[in-house]
CSV table of C-alpha atoms and ligand atoms in Angstrom, one decimal:
chain,number,residue,atom,x,y,z
A,640,MET,CA,-42.6,57.6,-10.7
A,641,ILE,CA,-39.9,55.0,-10.6
A,642,THR,CA,-39.2,53.8,-7.0
A,643,ALA,CA,-36.4,51.8,-5.4
A,644,LEU,CA,-36.9,48.0,-5.6
A,645,ARG,CA,-38.5,46.1,-2.8
A,646,GLY,CA,-35.9,45.2,-0.2
A,647,THR,CA,-33.5,48.0,-1.2
A,648,VAL,CA,-33.1,51.2,0.7
A,649,ASP,CA,-31.8,54.7,0.1
A,650,ILE,CA,-29.5,55.8,2.8
A,651,LEU,CA,-29.9,59.5,3.2
A,652,PRO,CA,-28.2,62.3,5.2
A,653,PRO,CA,-28.1,62.6,8.2
A,654,ASP,CA,-28.1,58.8,8.4
A,655,THR,CA,-25.1,58.6,6.2
A,656,ALA,CA,-23.1,60.2,9.0
A,657,LEU,CA,-23.9,57.2,11.2
A,658,TRP,CA,-22.8,54.9,8.4
A,659,GLN,CA,-19.6,56.7,7.9
A,660,HIS,CA,-19.0,56.6,11.7
A,661,VAL,CA,-19.5,52.8,11.7
A,662,GLU,CA,-17.3,52.3,8.7
A,663,GLN,CA,-14.6,54.5,10.2
A,664,CYS,CA,-14.8,52.5,13.5
A,665,ALA,CA,-14.3,49.3,11.5
A,666,ARG,CA,-11.2,50.7,9.8
A,667,ASP,CA,-9.8,52.0,13.1
A,668,VAL,CA,-10.3,48.8,15.1
A,669,PHE,CA,-9.4,46.3,12.4
A,670,ALA,CA,-6.2,48.2,11.6
A,671,ARG,CA,-5.1,47.9,15.3
A,672,TYR,CA,-5.2,44.1,14.8
A,673,GLY,CA,-3.3,44.2,11.6
A,674,PHE,CA,-6.2,43.7,9.1
A,675,ALA,CA,-6.0,45.4,5.7
A,676,GLU,CA,-8.9,46.2,3.5
A,677,MET,CA,-9.7,44.1,0.4
A,678,ARG,CA,-12.3,45.1,-2.2
A,679,THR,CA,-13.7,42.5,-4.5
A,680,PRO,CA,-16.3,42.7,-7.3
A,681,ILE,CA,-20.0,42.5,-6.3
A,682,PHE,CA,-20.7,39.9,-8.9
A,683,GLU,CA,-18.9,36.6,-9.4
A,684,GLN,CA,-19.3,33.3,-11.2
A,685,THR,CA,-22.3,31.5,-9.7
A,686,ASP,CA,-20.2,28.4,-9.1
A,687,LEU,CA,-18.0,30.2,-6.5
A,688,PHE,CA,-21.0,30.5,-4.1
A,689,VAL,CA,-22.6,27.1,-4.9
A,690,ARG,CA,-19.3,25.3,-4.2
A,691,SER,CA,-18.3,27.3,-1.0
A,692,ILE,CA,-21.6,28.1,0.7
A,693,GLY,CA,-23.1,24.7,-0.1
A,694,ASP,CA,-25.8,23.7,-2.6
A,695,THR,CA,-28.3,22.6,0.1
A,696,THR,CA,-28.2,25.9,2.1
A,697,ASP,CA,-31.0,28.4,2.0
A,698,ILE,CA,-28.8,31.0,0.5
A,699,VAL,CA,-27.9,28.9,-2.5
A,700,GLU,CA,-31.3,27.1,-2.8
A,701,LYS,CA,-33.5,30.2,-2.8
A,702,GLU,CA,-31.8,33.5,-2.0
A,703,MET,CA,-29.2,34.1,-4.7
A,704,TYR,CA,-29.6,36.8,-7.3
A,705,THR,CA,-28.4,34.7,-10.2
A,706,PHE,CA,-28.7,35.7,-13.9
A,707,PRO,CA,-27.1,34.9,-17.2
A,708,ASP,CA,-25.0,37.7,-18.7
A,709,ARG,CA,-25.1,38.6,-22.4
A,710,LYS,CA,-22.9,35.7,-23.3
A,711,GLY,CA,-25.1,33.3,-21.3
A,712,ARG,CA,-22.6,32.8,-18.4
A,713,SER,CA,-24.3,32.4,-15.0
A,714,LEU,CA,-23.4,35.3,-12.6
A,715,THR,CA,-24.4,35.9,-9.0
A,716,LEU,CA,-24.5,39.1,-7.0
A,717,ARG,CA,-22.4,38.2,-3.9
A,718,PRO,CA,-24.6,37.0,-1.0
A,719,GLU,CA,-21.6,37.1,1.4
A,720,GLY,CA,-18.0,38.1,1.5
A,721,THR,CA,-15.9,35.1,2.5
A,722,ALA,CA,-16.0,33.1,-0.7
A,723,CYS,CA,-15.0,36.3,-2.6
A,724,ILE,CA,-12.0,36.9,-0.4
A,725,VAL,CA,-10.9,33.3,-0.7
A,726,ARG,CA,-11.2,33.4,-4.5
A,727,ALA,CA,-9.2,36.6,-4.6
A,728,CYS,CA,-6.4,35.2,-2.3
A,729,LEU,CA,-6.2,32.1,-4.6
A,730,GLU,CA,-6.2,34.2,-7.8
A,731,HIS,CA,-3.4,36.5,-6.5
A,732,LYS,CA,-1.5,33.6,-5.0
A,733,LEU,CA,-1.5,35.1,-1.5
A,734,PHE,CA,-1.5,31.9,0.4
A,735,ALA,CA,2.0,30.7,1.5
A,736,PRO,CA,3.0,28.2,4.2
A,737,GLY,CA,3.4,29.8,7.6
A,738,LYS,CA,2.1,33.1,6.4
A,739,LEU,CA,-0.7,34.9,8.3
A,740,LEU,CA,-3.1,36.8,6.1
A,741,LYS,CA,-5.6,39.3,7.6
A,742,PHE,CA,-8.2,41.1,5.5
A,743,PHE,CA,-11.4,43.0,6.1
A,744,TYR,CA,-14.1,44.1,3.7
A,745,THR,CA,-17.1,46.4,3.7
A,746,GLY,CA,-19.8,46.5,1.1
A,747,PRO,CA,-23.2,45.5,-0.2
A,748,MET,CA,-24.5,41.9,-0.2
A,749,PHE,CA,-27.6,40.5,-2.0
A,750,ARG,CA,-30.0,37.9,-0.9
A,751,TYR,CA,-33.6,37.3,-2.1
A,752,GLU,CA,-35.3,37.2,1.3
A,753,ARG,CA,-38.7,38.4,2.5
A,754,PRO,CA,-38.0,42.0,3.5
A,755,GLN,CA,-38.8,43.1,7.0
A,756,ALA,CA,-37.2,45.3,9.7
A,757,GLY,CA,-33.5,44.4,9.7
A,758,ARG,CA,-33.8,42.2,6.6
A,759,GLN,CA,-33.3,43.6,3.1
A,760,ARG,CA,-32.4,42.2,-0.3
A,761,GLN,CA,-29.5,44.5,-0.7
A,762,PHE,CA,-27.8,44.9,2.7
A,763,HIS,CA,-24.3,45.7,3.8
A,764,GLN,CA,-21.7,43.7,5.8
A,765,THR,CA,-18.3,44.5,7.2
A,766,GLY,CA,-16.3,41.4,7.8
A,767,VAL,CA,-12.9,40.0,8.5
A,768,GLU,CA,-11.0,36.9,7.4
A,769,LEU,CA,-7.8,35.6,9.1
A,770,PHE,CA,-5.9,32.8,7.2
A,771,GLY,CA,-2.8,30.8,8.1
A,772,THR,CA,-3.4,29.4,11.6
A,773,TYR,CA,-5.3,26.6,13.3
A,774,SER,CA,-4.6,28.1,16.7
A,775,PRO,CA,-7.7,28.5,19.0
A,776,LEU,CA,-6.1,31.7,20.1
A,777,ALA,CA,-7.0,33.2,16.7
A,778,ASP,CA,-10.6,32.2,17.1
A,779,ALA,CA,-10.7,34.0,20.5
A,780,ASP,CA,-8.9,37.0,19.2
A,781,VAL,CA,-11.3,37.4,16.3
A,782,ILE,CA,-14.3,37.1,18.5
A,783,ALA,CA,-12.8,39.7,21.0
A,784,MET,CA,-12.1,42.0,18.0
A,785,MET,CA,-15.7,41.8,16.9
A,786,VAL,CA,-16.9,42.8,20.4
A,787,HIS,CA,-14.2,45.5,20.6
A,788,PHE,CA,-15.4,46.9,17.2
A,789,LEU,CA,-19.1,46.9,18.3
A,790,GLU,CA,-18.3,48.6,21.6
A,791,TYR,CA,-16.0,51.1,20.0
A,792,ALA,CA,-18.8,52.0,17.5
A,793,GLY,CA,-21.1,52.6,20.5
A,794,VAL,CA,-23.2,49.4,20.8
A,795,ASN,CA,-23.4,48.1,24.3
A,796,LYS,CA,-24.7,44.9,25.8
A,797,VAL,CA,-23.9,42.6,23.0
A,798,LEU,CA,-24.4,38.9,23.6
A,799,VAL,CA,-21.8,36.4,22.2
A,800,GLN,CA,-23.2,32.9,21.6
A,801,LEU,CA,-20.6,30.3,21.1
A,802,ASN,CA,-20.6,26.7,19.9
A,803,THR,CA,-18.4,24.2,18.1
A,804,LEU,CA,-19.2,21.9,15.2
A,805,GLY,CA,-15.9,20.1,15.8
A,806,ASP,CA,-13.7,18.6,13.1
A,807,ALA,CA,-15.0,16.4,10.2
A,808,GLU,CA,-15.1,13.3,12.4
A,809,SER,CA,-17.2,15.1,15.1
A,810,ARG,CA,-19.5,16.7,12.6
A,811,ALA,CA,-20.2,13.4,10.9
A,812,ALA,CA,-21.0,11.8,14.3
A,813,TYR,CA,-23.2,14.7,15.2
A,814,CYS,CA,-25.1,14.5,11.9
A,815,THR,CA,-25.7,10.8,12.5
A,816,ALA,CA,-27.1,11.5,16.0
A,817,LEU,CA,-29.2,14.4,14.7
A,818,ARG,CA,-30.6,12.3,11.9
A,819,ALA,CA,-31.5,9.5,14.3
A,820,TYR,CA,-33.4,12.1,16.3
A,821,VAL,CA,-35.1,13.7,13.3
A,822,MET,CA,-36.2,10.6,11.3
A,823,PRO,CA,-39.0,9.5,13.7
A,824,LEU,CA,-40.4,13.0,13.5
A,825,PHE,CA,-40.2,13.1,9.7
A,826,ALA,CA,-44.0,13.5,9.1
A,827,GLN,CA,-44.2,16.5,11.4
A,828,LEU,CA,-41.4,18.5,9.6
A,829,CYS,CA,-42.0,21.2,6.9
A,830,PRO,CA,-41.2,20.0,3.4
A,831,ASP,CA,-37.9,21.9,3.4
A,832,CYS,CA,-36.8,20.1,6.6
A,833,GLN,CA,-37.9,16.8,5.2
A,834,ARG,CA,-35.5,17.4,2.3
A,835,ARG,CA,-32.8,18.7,4.7
A,836,ALA,CA,-33.2,15.6,6.9
A,837,GLU,CA,-32.0,13.6,4.0
A,838,ARG,CA,-29.5,15.8,2.3
A,839,ASN,CA,-28.0,18.2,4.9
A,840,VAL,CA,-29.5,17.5,8.3
A,841,LEU,CA,-27.6,20.3,10.2
A,842,ARG,CA,-29.7,22.8,8.3
A,843,VAL,CA,-32.9,21.7,10.2
A,844,LEU,CA,-31.6,23.6,13.2
A,845,ASP,CA,-31.9,27.0,11.6
A,846,CYS,CA,-35.3,26.4,10.1
A,847,LYS,CA,-37.6,29.4,10.6
A,848,VAL,CA,-40.9,27.6,10.4
A,849,PRO,CA,-42.5,27.9,13.9
A,850,SER,CA,-43.5,24.2,14.1
A,851,CYS,CA,-40.0,23.1,13.2
A,852,LYS,CA,-38.4,25.6,15.5
A,853,ALA,CA,-40.5,24.2,18.4
A,854,ILE,CA,-39.3,20.6,17.5
A,855,PHE,CA,-35.7,21.6,17.4
A,856,SER,CA,-35.6,23.7,20.5
A,857,ALA,CA,-36.7,20.7,22.7
A,858,PRO,CA,-34.2,19.9,25.5
A,859,ASN,CA,-33.5,16.4,24.2
A,860,VAL,CA,-32.3,17.5,20.7
A,861,PRO,CA,-28.7,16.2,20.4
A,862,ARG,CA,-26.0,18.8,21.2
A,863,THR,CA,-22.9,19.2,19.0
A,864,THR,CA,-20.8,19.1,22.2
A,865,THR,CA,-21.7,15.5,22.9
A,866,THR,CA,-20.1,14.1,19.7
A,867,LEU,CA,-16.7,16.0,19.8
A,868,SER,CA,-13.5,14.1,19.0
A,869,ALA,CA,-10.8,14.6,21.6
A,870,ALA,CA,-8.9,17.0,19.3
A,871,ALA,CA,-12.1,19.0,18.7
A,872,GLN,CA,-12.8,19.1,22.4
A,873,GLN,CA,-9.3,20.4,23.1
A,874,HIS,CA,-9.7,23.1,20.5
A,875,TYR,CA,-13.0,24.3,22.0
A,876,ASP,CA,-11.7,24.3,25.5
A,877,ALA,CA,-8.7,26.4,24.4
A,878,VAL,CA,-11.0,28.9,22.7
A,879,ARG,CA,-13.0,29.3,25.9
A,880,ARG,CA,-9.9,29.6,28.1
A,881,ALA,CA,-8.6,32.3,25.7
A,882,LEU,CA,-11.9,34.2,25.8
A,883,ASP,CA,-11.9,34.0,29.5
A,884,ALA,CA,-8.4,35.4,29.6
A,885,LEU,CA,-9.5,38.2,27.3
A,886,LYS,CA,-12.5,38.9,29.5
A,887,THR,CA,-14.8,38.6,26.6
A,888,PRO,CA,-18.1,37.3,27.9
A,889,TYR,CA,-20.0,34.6,26.0
A,890,VAL,CA,-22.7,32.1,26.5
A,891,GLU,CA,-22.5,28.6,25.1
A,892,ASP,CA,-25.4,27.5,22.8
A,893,PRO,CA,-24.8,23.8,21.8
A,894,ARG,CA,-27.6,24.0,19.2
A,895,LEU,CA,-26.2,27.0,17.3
A,896,VAL,CA,-25.5,26.3,13.7
A,897,ARG,CA,-24.8,28.8,10.9
A,898,GLY,CA,-26.5,29.1,7.5
A,899,LEU,CA,-23.3,28.3,5.5
A,900,ASP,CA,-21.8,24.8,5.1
A,901,TYR,CA,-18.1,25.7,5.3
A,902,TYR,CA,-17.8,26.1,9.1
A,903,THR,CA,-15.7,23.7,11.3
A,904,HIS,CA,-14.9,23.9,15.0
A,905,THR,CA,-15.8,27.3,16.5
A,906,ILE,CA,-18.9,29.1,15.4
A,907,PHE,CA,-20.4,32.2,17.0
A,908,GLU,CA,-23.1,34.7,16.7
A,909,VAL,CA,-23.5,38.2,18.3
A,910,ARG,CA,-27.0,39.3,19.3
A,911,HIS,CA,-28.4,42.6,20.5
A,912,GLY,CA,-31.5,43.2,22.5
A,913,ALA,CA,-32.7,46.3,20.6
A,914,LEU,CA,-33.1,44.4,17.3
A,915,GLY,CA,-36.4,42.5,17.9
A,916,ALA,CA,-36.9,39.4,15.8
A,917,GLN,CA,-33.9,39.9,13.6
A,918,ASP,CA,-31.5,40.2,16.6
A,919,ALA,CA,-28.3,38.7,15.1
A,920,LEU,CA,-25.9,41.5,14.5
A,921,GLY,CA,-23.3,39.2,13.0
A,922,GLY,CA,-21.6,35.9,13.2
A,923,GLY,CA,-18.8,33.8,12.0
A,924,GLY,CA,-16.5,31.0,12.8
A,925,ARG,CA,-13.6,28.8,11.7
A,926,TYR,CA,-13.6,27.3,8.2
A,927,ASP,CA,-10.5,25.2,7.9
A,928,GLY,CA,-11.6,23.2,4.9
A,929,LEU,CA,-12.7,26.0,2.5
A,930,VAL,CA,-9.4,27.1,1.0
A,931,LYS,CA,-8.5,23.6,0.1
A,932,GLN,CA,-11.9,22.9,-1.2
A,933,MET,CA,-11.6,25.9,-3.5
A,934,GLY,CA,-8.4,24.5,-4.9
A,935,GLY,CA,-5.8,26.0,-2.6
A,936,PRO,CA,-3.5,24.7,0.1
A,937,GLU,CA,-4.6,23.3,3.5
A,938,THR,CA,-5.2,26.6,5.4
A,939,GLY,CA,-6.6,27.3,8.8
A,940,ALA,CA,-9.1,30.2,8.6
A,941,VAL,CA,-11.5,32.1,10.9
A,942,GLY,CA,-13.7,35.2,10.3
A,943,PHE,CA,-17.0,37.0,10.8
A,944,GLY,CA,-19.5,39.2,9.1
A,945,ILE,CA,-21.5,41.9,10.7
A,946,GLY,CA,-24.8,43.3,9.2
A,947,LEU,CA,-24.4,47.1,9.0
A,948,GLU,CA,-28.1,47.9,8.8
A,949,ARG,CA,-28.7,46.1,12.0
A,950,LEU,CA,-25.7,47.8,13.6
A,951,VAL,CA,-27.0,51.2,12.6
A,952,ILE,CA,-30.5,50.3,14.0
A,953,ALA,CA,-28.8,49.2,17.3
A,954,LEU,CA,-26.9,52.5,17.5
A,955,ARG,CA,-30.0,54.6,16.9
A,956,GLY,CA,-31.3,53.4,20.2
A,957,THR,CA,-28.3,54.1,22.3
A,958,HIS,CA,-26.0,56.5,20.4
A,959,THR,CA,-26.5,60.1,19.4
A,960,SER,CA,-25.7,60.2,15.8
A,961,PRO,CA,-22.6,62.1,15.0
A,962,HIS,CA,-23.5,65.3,13.1
A,963,GLU,CA,-22.2,66.1,9.7
A,964,ARG,CA,-19.4,68.6,10.0
A,965,PRO,CA,-20.9,72.1,10.7
A,966,PRO,CA,-19.4,74.9,8.6
A,967,ASP,CA,-16.5,76.7,10.1
A,968,VAL,CA,-17.6,79.8,8.3
A,969,ALA,CA,-20.7,81.0,6.4
A,970,LEU,CA,-20.4,83.8,3.8
A,971,VAL,CA,-23.2,86.3,3.7
A,972,ALA,CA,-23.5,88.5,0.6
A,973,LEU,CA,-25.3,91.8,0.7
A,974,ASP,CA,-25.4,92.3,-3.1
A,975,ALA,CA,-24.7,90.5,-6.3
A,976,THR,CA,-21.1,91.6,-6.5
A,977,ALA,CA,-20.5,90.1,-3.0
A,978,LEU,CA,-22.2,86.9,-4.2
A,979,GLN,CA,-19.6,86.6,-7.0
A,980,ASP,CA,-16.7,87.5,-4.6
A,981,ASN,CA,-17.9,84.9,-2.1
A,982,LEU,CA,-17.6,82.2,-4.8
A,983,VAL,CA,-13.9,82.9,-5.0
A,984,LEU,CA,-13.5,83.5,-1.3
A,985,ALA,CA,-15.2,80.1,-0.5
A,986,ALA,CA,-12.8,78.3,-2.9
A,987,LEU,CA,-9.8,79.9,-1.2
A,988,LEU,CA,-11.0,79.1,2.4
A,989,ARG,CA,-11.8,75.5,1.4
A,990,ALA,CA,-8.4,75.1,-0.1
A,991,LYS,CA,-7.1,76.1,3.3
A,992,GLY,CA,-9.1,73.2,4.9
A,993,LEU,CA,-12.1,75.1,6.2
A,994,SER,CA,-15.7,74.0,5.6
A,995,VAL,CA,-17.7,76.9,4.1
A,996,LEU,CA,-21.4,77.6,3.7
A,997,SER,CA,-22.1,79.9,0.8
A,998,ASN,CA,-25.0,80.7,-1.5
A,999,TYR,CA,-25.5,81.1,-5.2
A,1000,ASP,CA,-28.7,83.2,-5.1
A,1001,LEU,CA,-29.1,86.5,-3.3
A,1002,GLN,CA,-31.3,86.3,-0.2
A,1003,SER,CA,-32.1,88.7,2.6
A,1004,VAL,CA,-29.4,89.2,5.3
A,1005,LYS,CA,-31.9,87.9,7.8
A,1006,ALA,CA,-32.4,84.6,5.8
A,1007,GLN,CA,-28.7,84.1,5.3
A,1008,MET,CA,-27.9,84.7,9.0
A,1009,ARG,CA,-30.7,82.3,10.0
A,1010,GLN,CA,-29.2,79.7,7.6
A,1011,ALA,CA,-25.7,80.2,9.1
A,1012,ASN,CA,-27.1,79.9,12.6
A,1013,ASN,CA,-29.1,76.7,11.8
A,1014,ALA,CA,-26.1,75.1,10.2
A,1015,GLY,CA,-24.1,75.8,13.3
A,1016,ALA,CA,-21.4,78.0,11.6
A,1017,ALA,CA,-18.8,79.2,14.0
A,1018,TRP,CA,-18.1,82.4,12.1
A,1019,VAL,CA,-19.7,84.6,9.4
A,1020,ILE,CA,-18.1,86.9,6.9
A,1021,LEU,CA,-20.4,89.6,5.6
A,1022,GLN,CA,-19.6,91.7,2.5
A,1023,GLY,CA,-21.6,94.4,0.7
A,1024,GLU,CA,-21.1,97.8,-0.9
A,1025,ASP,CA,-20.1,99.6,2.4
A,1026,GLU,CA,-17.4,97.0,3.3
A,1027,ARG,CA,-16.2,96.9,-0.3
A,1028,SER,CA,-15.7,100.7,-0.5
A,1029,GLN,CA,-13.4,100.5,2.5
A,1030,SER,CA,-11.7,97.2,1.3
A,1031,LEU,CA,-12.9,95.5,4.5
A,1032,VAL,CA,-15.2,92.7,5.5
A,1033,LYS,CA,-17.3,92.2,8.6
A,1034,LEU,CA,-16.2,89.2,10.7
A,1035,LYS,CA,-18.8,87.9,13.1
A,1036,ASN,CA,-18.1,85.4,15.9
A,1037,MET,CA,-21.4,83.5,16.1
A,1038,ARG,CA,-20.6,81.9,19.5
A,1039,ALA,CA,-19.7,85.2,21.2
A,1040,GLY,CA,-22.1,87.3,19.2
A,1041,THR,CA,-19.3,89.9,18.6
A,1042,GLU,CA,-18.4,91.4,15.2
A,1043,ARG,CA,-15.7,93.7,13.8
A,1044,LEU,CA,-14.5,95.2,10.5
A,1045,CYS,CA,-11.1,93.9,9.3
A,1046,THR,CA,-9.3,93.3,6.0
A,1047,LEU,CA,-10.0,90.0,4.2
A,1048,ASP,CA,-6.4,88.8,4.9
A,1049,GLU,CA,-6.9,89.4,8.6
A,1050,ALA,CA,-10.2,87.6,8.5
A,1051,ILE,CA,-8.6,84.6,6.7
A,1052,SER,CA,-5.6,84.4,9.0
A,1053,HIS,CA,-7.9,84.7,12.0
A,1054,LEU,CA,-10.1,81.8,10.7
A,1055,THR,CA,-7.3,79.6,9.7
A,1056,SER,CA,-5.5,80.1,13.1
A,1057,SER,CA,-8.6,79.5,15.1
A,1058,ASN,CA,-9.4,76.4,13.0
A,1059,PRO,CA,-6.1,74.6,12.7
B,2422,AMP,P1,-24.6,35.7,7.6
B,2422,AMP,O1,-23.7,36.0,6.5
B,2422,AMP,O2,-25.9,35.0,7.2
B,2422,AMP,O3,-24.0,35.0,8.8
B,2422,AMP,O4,-25.1,37.1,8.2
B,2422,AMP,C1,-24.3,37.9,9.0
B,2422,AMP,C2,-25.0,39.1,9.4
B,2422,AMP,O5,-25.4,39.8,8.2
B,2422,AMP,C3,-26.3,38.8,10.1
B,2422,AMP,O6,-26.1,38.6,11.5
B,2422,AMP,C4,-27.1,40.1,9.8
B,2422,AMP,O7,-26.7,41.1,10.7
B,2422,AMP,C5,-26.7,40.5,8.5
B,2422,AMP,N1,-27.6,40.0,7.4
B,2422,AMP,C6,-27.7,38.8,6.8
B,2422,AMP,N2,-28.7,38.8,6.0
B,2422,AMP,C7,-29.3,40.0,6.0
B,2422,AMP,C8,-30.4,40.6,5.3
B,2422,AMP,N3,-31.1,40.0,4.4
B,2422,AMP,N4,-30.7,41.9,5.6
B,2422,AMP,C9,-29.9,42.6,6.5
B,2422,AMP,N5,-28.9,42.1,7.2
B,2422,AMP,C10,-28.6,40.8,6.9
């Protein structure tokens, strides 16, 4: 038997209804804030991700699905959405001075990670990108929108963690302070962190090795907030004031860093208690340098990505999954002629917008009625020799338990008027 690959998952009904619910909520909420959907390919040139995410990040160093195509070009299955959206905006010349651009996306992402609960190799994210402003109000609005979406989808008690990396100047000062702290501990670090200490010291803060985690959660580890330039401090203060005005609760975590190199200023993560070890539902931040770095104009940008598997897990605990649409009517055939008539009747009712349960093989009336009942059908139409000889059908109201004989036209108009 051929099975699905490790780290990939089939999403089956009735779970798909929960996925559709989440995706619909994303569309509803993001549209209210003026975000339009963008769909980009799931594979891109490898360089796109190496240049944007950063060549010393975990994603680029060890998690990308990279392979040569038949002409030997290096391709990569997208590990995240932001680089793809920036590439598409550049390619389609969407950036223009003073123009706000707002996009969202939903789809599969690929990272070669060790699979566990809430961590897969193919997973799904929905995310947003807002381009064209440096205003801290945009950072706050995007964070508030993320919380709005999660609550609208049915997740409660999310925790927003907030930090700032500051501008280039603050970040460089912080890296110097962090390196000064790390170097005396060099011998105790894991081999990855020893490399990080030299090449990209910020990355040590999200090392998952327990001994490194213990070292970097000590109270005297330098905080990003102590090396902020005056401008970066002002930006951060304004983000917090705006979040307070929006009544979006957050906690500050001055050691929060994110796994991608392109962030500047505000970064945030949203956690949820029901998720266990993998408790980050999503995260994001400002990335003012990325568009320019990818060959475009200087552009202020802020966005986030949310893991849909984890959102679905969080909803399972607190939210009753919306059922798939029960049939408005089930068609019960008492003989083979009725079975054939029902095929045509079902098509007619569906064309009128009703959802119809109907069979291809003849079964006992009892079995068909049980099926209609289990599926939650509101009405049943029964047809057999007796009904046919009188040019009538039997219409049964499943809720009230009543039934009557009527013409097919009467039954149809009754159903369509009671199911507008
Ligand atoms: P990131 O792009 O790394 O900031 O991740 C954003 C969100 O995507 C995380 O908070 C998770 O909810 C989700 N995510 C990231 N990697 C995985 C994965 N391997 N499996 C499932 N969800 C993931």
